[in-house]
mmCIF file with all atom_site columns, C-alpha atoms in Angstrom:
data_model
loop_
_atom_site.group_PDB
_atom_site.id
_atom_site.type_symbol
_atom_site.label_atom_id
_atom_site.label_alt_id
_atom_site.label_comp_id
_atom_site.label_asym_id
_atom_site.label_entity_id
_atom_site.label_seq_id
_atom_site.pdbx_PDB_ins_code
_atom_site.Cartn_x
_atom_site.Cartn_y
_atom_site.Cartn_z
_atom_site.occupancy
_atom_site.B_iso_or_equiv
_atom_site.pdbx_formal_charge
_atom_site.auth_seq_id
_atom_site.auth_comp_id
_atom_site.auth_asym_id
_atom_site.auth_atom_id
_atom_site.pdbx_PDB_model_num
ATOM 1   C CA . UNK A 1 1   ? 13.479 111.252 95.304  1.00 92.00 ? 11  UNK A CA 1
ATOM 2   C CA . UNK A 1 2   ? 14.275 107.923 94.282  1.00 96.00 ? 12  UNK A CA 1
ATOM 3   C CA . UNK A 1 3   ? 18.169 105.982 95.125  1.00 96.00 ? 13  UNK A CA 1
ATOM 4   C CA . UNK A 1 4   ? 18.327 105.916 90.867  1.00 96.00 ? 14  UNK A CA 1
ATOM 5   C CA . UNK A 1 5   ? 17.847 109.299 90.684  1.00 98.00 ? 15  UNK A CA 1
ATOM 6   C CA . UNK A 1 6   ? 20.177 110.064 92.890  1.00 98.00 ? 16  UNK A CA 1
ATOM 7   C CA . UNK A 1 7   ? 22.532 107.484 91.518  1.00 98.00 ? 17  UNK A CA 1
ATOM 8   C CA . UNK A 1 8   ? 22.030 109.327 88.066  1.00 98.00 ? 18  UNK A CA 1
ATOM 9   C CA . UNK A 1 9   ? 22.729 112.533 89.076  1.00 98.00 ? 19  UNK A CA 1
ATOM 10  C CA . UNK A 1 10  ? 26.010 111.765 90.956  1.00 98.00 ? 20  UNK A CA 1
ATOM 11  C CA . UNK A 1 11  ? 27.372 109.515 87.982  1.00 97.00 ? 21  UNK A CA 1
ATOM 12  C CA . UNK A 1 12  ? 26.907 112.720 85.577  1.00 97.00 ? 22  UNK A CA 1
ATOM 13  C CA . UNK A 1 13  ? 28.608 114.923 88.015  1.00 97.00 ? 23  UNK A CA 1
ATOM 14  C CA . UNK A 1 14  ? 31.631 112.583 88.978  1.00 97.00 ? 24  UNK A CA 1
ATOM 15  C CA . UNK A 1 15  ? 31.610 111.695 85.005  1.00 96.00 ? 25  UNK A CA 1
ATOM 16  C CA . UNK A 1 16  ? 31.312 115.233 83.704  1.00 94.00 ? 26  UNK A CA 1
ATOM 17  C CA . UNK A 1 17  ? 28.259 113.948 80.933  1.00 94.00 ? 27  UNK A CA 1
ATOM 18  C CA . UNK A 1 18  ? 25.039 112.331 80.478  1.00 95.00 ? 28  UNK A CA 1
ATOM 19  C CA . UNK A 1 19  ? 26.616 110.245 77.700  1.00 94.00 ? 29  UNK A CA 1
ATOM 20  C CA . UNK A 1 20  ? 29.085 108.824 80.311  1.00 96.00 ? 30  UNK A CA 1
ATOM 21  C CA . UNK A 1 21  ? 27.090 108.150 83.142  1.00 96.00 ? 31  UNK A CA 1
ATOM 22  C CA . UNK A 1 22  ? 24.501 106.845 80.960  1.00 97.00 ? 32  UNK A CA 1
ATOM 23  C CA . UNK A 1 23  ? 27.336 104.171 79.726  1.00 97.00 ? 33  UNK A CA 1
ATOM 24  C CA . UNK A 1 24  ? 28.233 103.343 83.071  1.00 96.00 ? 34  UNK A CA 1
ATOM 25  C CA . UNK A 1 25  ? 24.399 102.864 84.305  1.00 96.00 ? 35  UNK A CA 1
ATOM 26  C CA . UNK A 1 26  ? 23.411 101.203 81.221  1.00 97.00 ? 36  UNK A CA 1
ATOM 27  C CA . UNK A 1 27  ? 21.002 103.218 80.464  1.00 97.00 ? 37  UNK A CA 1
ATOM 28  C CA . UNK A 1 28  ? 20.422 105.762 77.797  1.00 97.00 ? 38  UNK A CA 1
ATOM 29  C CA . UNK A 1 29  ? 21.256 109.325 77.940  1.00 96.00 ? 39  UNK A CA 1
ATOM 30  C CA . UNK A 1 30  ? 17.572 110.632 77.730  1.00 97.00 ? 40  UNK A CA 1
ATOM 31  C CA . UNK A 1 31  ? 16.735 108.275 80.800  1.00 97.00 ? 41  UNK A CA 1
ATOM 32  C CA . UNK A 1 32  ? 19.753 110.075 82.604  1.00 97.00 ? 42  UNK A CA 1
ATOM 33  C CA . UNK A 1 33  ? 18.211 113.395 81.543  1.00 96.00 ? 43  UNK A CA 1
ATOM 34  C CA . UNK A 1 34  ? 14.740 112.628 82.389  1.00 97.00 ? 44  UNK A CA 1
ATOM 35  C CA . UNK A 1 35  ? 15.864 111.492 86.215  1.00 98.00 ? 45  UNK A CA 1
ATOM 36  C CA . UNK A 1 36  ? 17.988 114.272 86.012  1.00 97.00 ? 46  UNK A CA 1
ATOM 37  C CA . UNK A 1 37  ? 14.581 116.471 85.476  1.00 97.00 ? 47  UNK A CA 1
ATOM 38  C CA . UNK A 1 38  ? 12.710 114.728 87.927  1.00 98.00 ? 48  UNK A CA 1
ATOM 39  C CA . UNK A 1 39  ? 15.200 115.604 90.643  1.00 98.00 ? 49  UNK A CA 1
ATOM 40  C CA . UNK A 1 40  ? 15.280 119.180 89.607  1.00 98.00 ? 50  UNK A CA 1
ATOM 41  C CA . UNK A 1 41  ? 11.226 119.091 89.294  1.00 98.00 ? 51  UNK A CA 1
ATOM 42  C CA . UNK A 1 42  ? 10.822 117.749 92.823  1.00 98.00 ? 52  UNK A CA 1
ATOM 43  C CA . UNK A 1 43  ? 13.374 120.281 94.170  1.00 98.00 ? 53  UNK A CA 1
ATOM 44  C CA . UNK A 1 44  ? 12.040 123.364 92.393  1.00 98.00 ? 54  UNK A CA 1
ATOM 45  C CA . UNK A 1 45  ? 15.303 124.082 91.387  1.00 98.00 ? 55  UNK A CA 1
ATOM 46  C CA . UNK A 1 46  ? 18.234 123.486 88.512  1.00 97.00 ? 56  UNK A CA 1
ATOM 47  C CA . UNK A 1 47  ? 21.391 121.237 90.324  1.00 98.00 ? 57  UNK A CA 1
ATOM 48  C CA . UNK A 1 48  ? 23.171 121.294 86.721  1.00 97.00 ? 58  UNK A CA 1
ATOM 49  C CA . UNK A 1 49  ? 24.255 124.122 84.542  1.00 95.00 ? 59  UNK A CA 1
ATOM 50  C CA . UNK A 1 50  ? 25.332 122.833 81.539  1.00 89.00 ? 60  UNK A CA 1
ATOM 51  C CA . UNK A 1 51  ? 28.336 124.425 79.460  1.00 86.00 ? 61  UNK A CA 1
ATOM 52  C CA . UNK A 1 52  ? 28.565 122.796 76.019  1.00 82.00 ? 62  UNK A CA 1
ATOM 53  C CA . UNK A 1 53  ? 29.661 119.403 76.807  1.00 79.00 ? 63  UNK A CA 1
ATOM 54  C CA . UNK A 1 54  ? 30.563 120.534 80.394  1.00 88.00 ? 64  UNK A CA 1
ATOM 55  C CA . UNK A 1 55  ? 28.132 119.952 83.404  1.00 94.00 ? 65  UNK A CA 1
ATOM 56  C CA . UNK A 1 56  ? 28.802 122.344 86.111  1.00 96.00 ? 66  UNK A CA 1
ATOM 57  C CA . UNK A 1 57  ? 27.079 122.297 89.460  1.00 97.00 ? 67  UNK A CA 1
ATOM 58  C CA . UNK A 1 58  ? 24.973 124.674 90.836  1.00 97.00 ? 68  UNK A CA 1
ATOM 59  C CA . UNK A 1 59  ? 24.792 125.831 94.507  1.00 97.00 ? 69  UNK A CA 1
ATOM 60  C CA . UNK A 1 60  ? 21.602 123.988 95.313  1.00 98.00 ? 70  UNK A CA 1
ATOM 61  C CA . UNK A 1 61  ? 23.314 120.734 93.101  1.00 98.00 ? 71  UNK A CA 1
ATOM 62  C CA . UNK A 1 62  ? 26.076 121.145 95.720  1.00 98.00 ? 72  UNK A CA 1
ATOM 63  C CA . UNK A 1 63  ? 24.406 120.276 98.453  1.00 98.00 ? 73  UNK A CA 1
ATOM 64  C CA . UNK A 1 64  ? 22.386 117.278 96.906  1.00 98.00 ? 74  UNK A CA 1
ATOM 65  C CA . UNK A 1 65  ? 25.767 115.842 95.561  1.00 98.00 ? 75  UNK A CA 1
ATOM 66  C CA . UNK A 1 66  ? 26.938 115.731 99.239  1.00 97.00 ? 76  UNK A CA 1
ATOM 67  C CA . UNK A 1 67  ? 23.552 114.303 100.435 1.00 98.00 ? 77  UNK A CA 1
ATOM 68  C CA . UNK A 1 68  ? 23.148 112.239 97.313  1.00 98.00 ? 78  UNK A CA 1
ATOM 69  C CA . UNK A 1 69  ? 27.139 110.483 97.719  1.00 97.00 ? 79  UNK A CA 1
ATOM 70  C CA . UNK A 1 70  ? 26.200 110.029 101.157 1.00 98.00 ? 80  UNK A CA 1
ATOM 71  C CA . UNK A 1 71  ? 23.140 108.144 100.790 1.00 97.00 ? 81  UNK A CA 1
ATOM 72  C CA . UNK A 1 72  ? 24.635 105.573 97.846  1.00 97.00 ? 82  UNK A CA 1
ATOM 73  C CA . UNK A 1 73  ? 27.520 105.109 100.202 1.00 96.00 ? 83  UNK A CA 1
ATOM 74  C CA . UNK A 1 74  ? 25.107 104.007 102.642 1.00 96.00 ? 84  UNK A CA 1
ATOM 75  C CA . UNK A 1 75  ? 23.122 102.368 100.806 1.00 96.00 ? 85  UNK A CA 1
ATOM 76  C CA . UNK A 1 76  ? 26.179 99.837  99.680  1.00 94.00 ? 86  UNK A CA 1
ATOM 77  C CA . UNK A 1 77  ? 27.104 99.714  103.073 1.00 93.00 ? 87  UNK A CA 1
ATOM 78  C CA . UNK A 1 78  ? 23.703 98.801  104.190 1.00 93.00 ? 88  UNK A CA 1
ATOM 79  C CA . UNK A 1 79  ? 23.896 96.344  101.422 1.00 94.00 ? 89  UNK A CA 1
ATOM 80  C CA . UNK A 1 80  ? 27.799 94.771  102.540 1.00 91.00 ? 90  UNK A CA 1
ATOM 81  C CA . UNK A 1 81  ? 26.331 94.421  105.893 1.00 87.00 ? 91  UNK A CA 1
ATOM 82  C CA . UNK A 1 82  ? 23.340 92.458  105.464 1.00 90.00 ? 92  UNK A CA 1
ATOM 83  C CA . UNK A 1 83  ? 25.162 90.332  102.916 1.00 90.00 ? 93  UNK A CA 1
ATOM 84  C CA . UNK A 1 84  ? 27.695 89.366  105.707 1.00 85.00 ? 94  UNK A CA 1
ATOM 85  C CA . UNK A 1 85  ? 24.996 88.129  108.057 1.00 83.00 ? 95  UNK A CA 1
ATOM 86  C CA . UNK A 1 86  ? 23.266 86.161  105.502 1.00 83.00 ? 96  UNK A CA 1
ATOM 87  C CA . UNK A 1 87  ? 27.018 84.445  104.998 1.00 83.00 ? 97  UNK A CA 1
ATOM 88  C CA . UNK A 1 88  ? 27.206 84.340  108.756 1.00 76.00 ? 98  UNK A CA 1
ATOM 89  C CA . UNK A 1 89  ? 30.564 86.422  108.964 1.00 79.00 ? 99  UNK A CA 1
ATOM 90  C CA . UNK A 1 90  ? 28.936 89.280  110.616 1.00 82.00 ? 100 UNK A CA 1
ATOM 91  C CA . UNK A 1 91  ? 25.896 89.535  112.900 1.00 84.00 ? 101 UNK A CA 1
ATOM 92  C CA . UNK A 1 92  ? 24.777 88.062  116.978 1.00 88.00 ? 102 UNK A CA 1
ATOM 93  C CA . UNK A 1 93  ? 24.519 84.518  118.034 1.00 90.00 ? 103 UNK A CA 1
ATOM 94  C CA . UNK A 1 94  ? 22.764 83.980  120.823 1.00 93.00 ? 104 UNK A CA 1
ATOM 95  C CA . UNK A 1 95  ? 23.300 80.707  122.691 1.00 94.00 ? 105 UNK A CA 1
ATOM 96  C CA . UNK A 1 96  ? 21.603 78.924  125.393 1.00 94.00 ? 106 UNK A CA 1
ATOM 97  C CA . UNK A 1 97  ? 23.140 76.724  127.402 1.00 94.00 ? 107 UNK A CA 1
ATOM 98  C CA . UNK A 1 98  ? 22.891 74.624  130.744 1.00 92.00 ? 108 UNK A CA 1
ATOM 99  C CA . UNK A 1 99  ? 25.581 75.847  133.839 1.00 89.00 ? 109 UNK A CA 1
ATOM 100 C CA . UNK A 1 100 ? 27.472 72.672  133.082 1.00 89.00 ? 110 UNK A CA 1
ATOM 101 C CA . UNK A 1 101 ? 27.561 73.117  129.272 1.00 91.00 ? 111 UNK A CA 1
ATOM 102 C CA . UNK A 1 102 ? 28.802 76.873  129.666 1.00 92.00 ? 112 UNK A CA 1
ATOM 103 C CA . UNK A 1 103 ? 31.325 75.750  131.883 1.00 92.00 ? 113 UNK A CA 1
ATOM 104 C CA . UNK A 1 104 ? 32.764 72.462  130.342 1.00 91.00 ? 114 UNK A CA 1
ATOM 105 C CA . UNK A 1 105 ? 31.656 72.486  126.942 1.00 90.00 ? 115 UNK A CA 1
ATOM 106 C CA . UNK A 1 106 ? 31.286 76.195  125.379 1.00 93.00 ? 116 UNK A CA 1
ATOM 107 C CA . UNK A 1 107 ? 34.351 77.573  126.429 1.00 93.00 ? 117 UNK A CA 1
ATOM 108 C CA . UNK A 1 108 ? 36.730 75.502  123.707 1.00 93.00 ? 118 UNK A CA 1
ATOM 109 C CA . UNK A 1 109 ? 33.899 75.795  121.252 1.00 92.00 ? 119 UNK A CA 1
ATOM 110 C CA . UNK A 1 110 ? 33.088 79.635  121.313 1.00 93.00 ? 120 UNK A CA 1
ATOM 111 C CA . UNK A 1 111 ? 36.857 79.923  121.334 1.00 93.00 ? 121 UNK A CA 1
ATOM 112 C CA . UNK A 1 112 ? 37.240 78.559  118.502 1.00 93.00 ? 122 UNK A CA 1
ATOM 113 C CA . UNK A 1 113 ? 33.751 80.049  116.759 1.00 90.00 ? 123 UNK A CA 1
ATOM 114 C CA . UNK A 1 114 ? 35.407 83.510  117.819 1.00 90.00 ? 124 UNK A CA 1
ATOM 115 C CA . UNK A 1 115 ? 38.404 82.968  115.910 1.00 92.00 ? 125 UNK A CA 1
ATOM 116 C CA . UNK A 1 116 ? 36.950 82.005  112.799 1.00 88.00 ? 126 UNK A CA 1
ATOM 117 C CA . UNK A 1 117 ? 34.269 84.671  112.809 1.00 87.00 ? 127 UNK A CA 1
ATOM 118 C CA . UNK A 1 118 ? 35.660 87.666  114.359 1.00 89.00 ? 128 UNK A CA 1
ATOM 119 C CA . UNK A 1 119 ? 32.712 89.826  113.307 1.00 87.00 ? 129 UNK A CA 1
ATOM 120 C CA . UNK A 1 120 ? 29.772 88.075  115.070 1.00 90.00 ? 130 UNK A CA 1
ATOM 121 C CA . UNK A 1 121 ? 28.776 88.979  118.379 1.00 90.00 ? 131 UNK A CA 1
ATOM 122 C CA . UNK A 1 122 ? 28.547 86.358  120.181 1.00 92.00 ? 132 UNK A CA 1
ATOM 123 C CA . UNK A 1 123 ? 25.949 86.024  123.642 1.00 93.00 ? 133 UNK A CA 1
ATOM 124 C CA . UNK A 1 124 ? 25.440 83.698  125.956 1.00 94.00 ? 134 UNK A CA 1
ATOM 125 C CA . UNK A 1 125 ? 22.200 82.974  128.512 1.00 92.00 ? 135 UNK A CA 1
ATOM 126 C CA . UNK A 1 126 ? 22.578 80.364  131.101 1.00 93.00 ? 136 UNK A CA 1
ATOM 127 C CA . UNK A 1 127 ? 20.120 77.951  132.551 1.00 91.00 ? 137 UNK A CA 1
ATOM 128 C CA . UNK A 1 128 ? 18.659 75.062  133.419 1.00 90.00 ? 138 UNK A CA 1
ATOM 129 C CA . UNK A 1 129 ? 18.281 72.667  130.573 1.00 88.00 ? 139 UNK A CA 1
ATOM 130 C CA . UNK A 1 130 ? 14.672 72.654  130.328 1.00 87.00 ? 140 UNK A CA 1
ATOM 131 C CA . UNK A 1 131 ? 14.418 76.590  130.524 1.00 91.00 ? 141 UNK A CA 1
ATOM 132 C CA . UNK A 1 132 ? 17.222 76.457  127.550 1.00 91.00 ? 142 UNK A CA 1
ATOM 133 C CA . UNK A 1 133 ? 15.106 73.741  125.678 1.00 88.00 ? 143 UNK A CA 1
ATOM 134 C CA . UNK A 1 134 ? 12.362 76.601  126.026 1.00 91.00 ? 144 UNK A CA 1
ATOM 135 C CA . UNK A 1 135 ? 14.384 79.261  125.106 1.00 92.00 ? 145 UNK A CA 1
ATOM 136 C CA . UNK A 1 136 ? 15.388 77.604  121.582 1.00 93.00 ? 146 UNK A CA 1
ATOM 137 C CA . UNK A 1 137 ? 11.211 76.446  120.844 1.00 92.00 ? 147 UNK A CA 1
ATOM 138 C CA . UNK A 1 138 ? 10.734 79.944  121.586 1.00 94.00 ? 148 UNK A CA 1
ATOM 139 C CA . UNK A 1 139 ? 13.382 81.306  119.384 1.00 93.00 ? 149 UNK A CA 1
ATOM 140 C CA . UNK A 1 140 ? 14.573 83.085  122.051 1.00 93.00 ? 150 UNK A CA 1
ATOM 141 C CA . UNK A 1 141 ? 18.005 81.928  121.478 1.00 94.00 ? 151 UNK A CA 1
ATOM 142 C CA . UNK A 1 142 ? 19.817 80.488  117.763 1.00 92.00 ? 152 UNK A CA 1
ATOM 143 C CA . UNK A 1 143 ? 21.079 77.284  119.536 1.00 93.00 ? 153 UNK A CA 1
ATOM 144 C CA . UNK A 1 144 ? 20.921 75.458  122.593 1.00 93.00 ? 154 UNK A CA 1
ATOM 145 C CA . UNK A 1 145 ? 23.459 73.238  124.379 1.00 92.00 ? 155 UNK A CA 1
ATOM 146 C CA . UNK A 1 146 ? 22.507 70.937  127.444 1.00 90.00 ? 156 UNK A CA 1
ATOM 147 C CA . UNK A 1 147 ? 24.133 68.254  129.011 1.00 84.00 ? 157 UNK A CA 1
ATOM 148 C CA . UNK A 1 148 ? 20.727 66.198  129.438 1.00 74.00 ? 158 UNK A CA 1
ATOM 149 C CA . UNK A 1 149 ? 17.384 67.392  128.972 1.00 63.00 ? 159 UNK A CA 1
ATOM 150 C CA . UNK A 1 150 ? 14.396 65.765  130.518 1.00 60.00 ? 160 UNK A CA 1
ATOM 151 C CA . UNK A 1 151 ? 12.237 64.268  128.305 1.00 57.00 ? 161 UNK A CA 1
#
């Protein structure tokens, strides 16, 4: 069972037609029918009765229509999320930083960072600086803030 499939079968439902939801998918109206046919193929069983023009579902189509809405809405979720932490309004920062720098120095800054990006979850480790220095070669941490580091 494939997300296009799926994706299909709900346009033709919510759009009443295989000529309509093959519009709206760009795609023609035997490609609708042949997913359509796949799905039911797979399933061993019909999900549409069709009634002249009209597509009516059938019991077992019920229950893949809730599935099947289910899964596309998660799917653009899924794809809303990621696309947030690629922008970097959404996601986890992880910081290292030396006692001194999370006591003097971070507090303004991830003040600030927390205001602009209310959606990241921000975390902290503290440290001495060469640990910290380890921590970011590592990638243990995103970013690393030291007051001196030993060189």
């Amino acid at each position: 069972m494939e997300l296009r499939e799926l994706e299909a079968f709900v346009r033709v439902v919510d759009l009443g037609g295989f000529r309509k939801a093959a519009e709206t998918l760009y795609i023609t109206q035997p490609a609708v029918t042949r997913q359509i046919a796949i799905l039911e193929r797979e399933l061993g069983t019909r999900l549409l009765e069709r009634m002249g023009k009209k597509v009516l579902l059938t019991s077992s189509g019920e229950v893949l229509y809730n599935y099947a809405t289910q899964m596309l809405h998660l799917r653009s979720e899924a794809q809303r999320r990621v696309e947030d932490v690629r922008e970097g309004t959404s996601g986890r920062l992880t910081i290292g930083a030396s006692s001194t720098a999370a006591t003097y120095v971070l507090p303004a800054l991830l003040r600030r960072f927390r205001v602009e990006n209310p959606n990241v979850e921000l975390r902290v480790h503290t440290g001495v600086s060469s640990r910290i220095g380890e921590q970011v070669l590592r990638n243990e941490v995103d970013a690393g803030v030291v007051m001196d580091f030993p060189g």
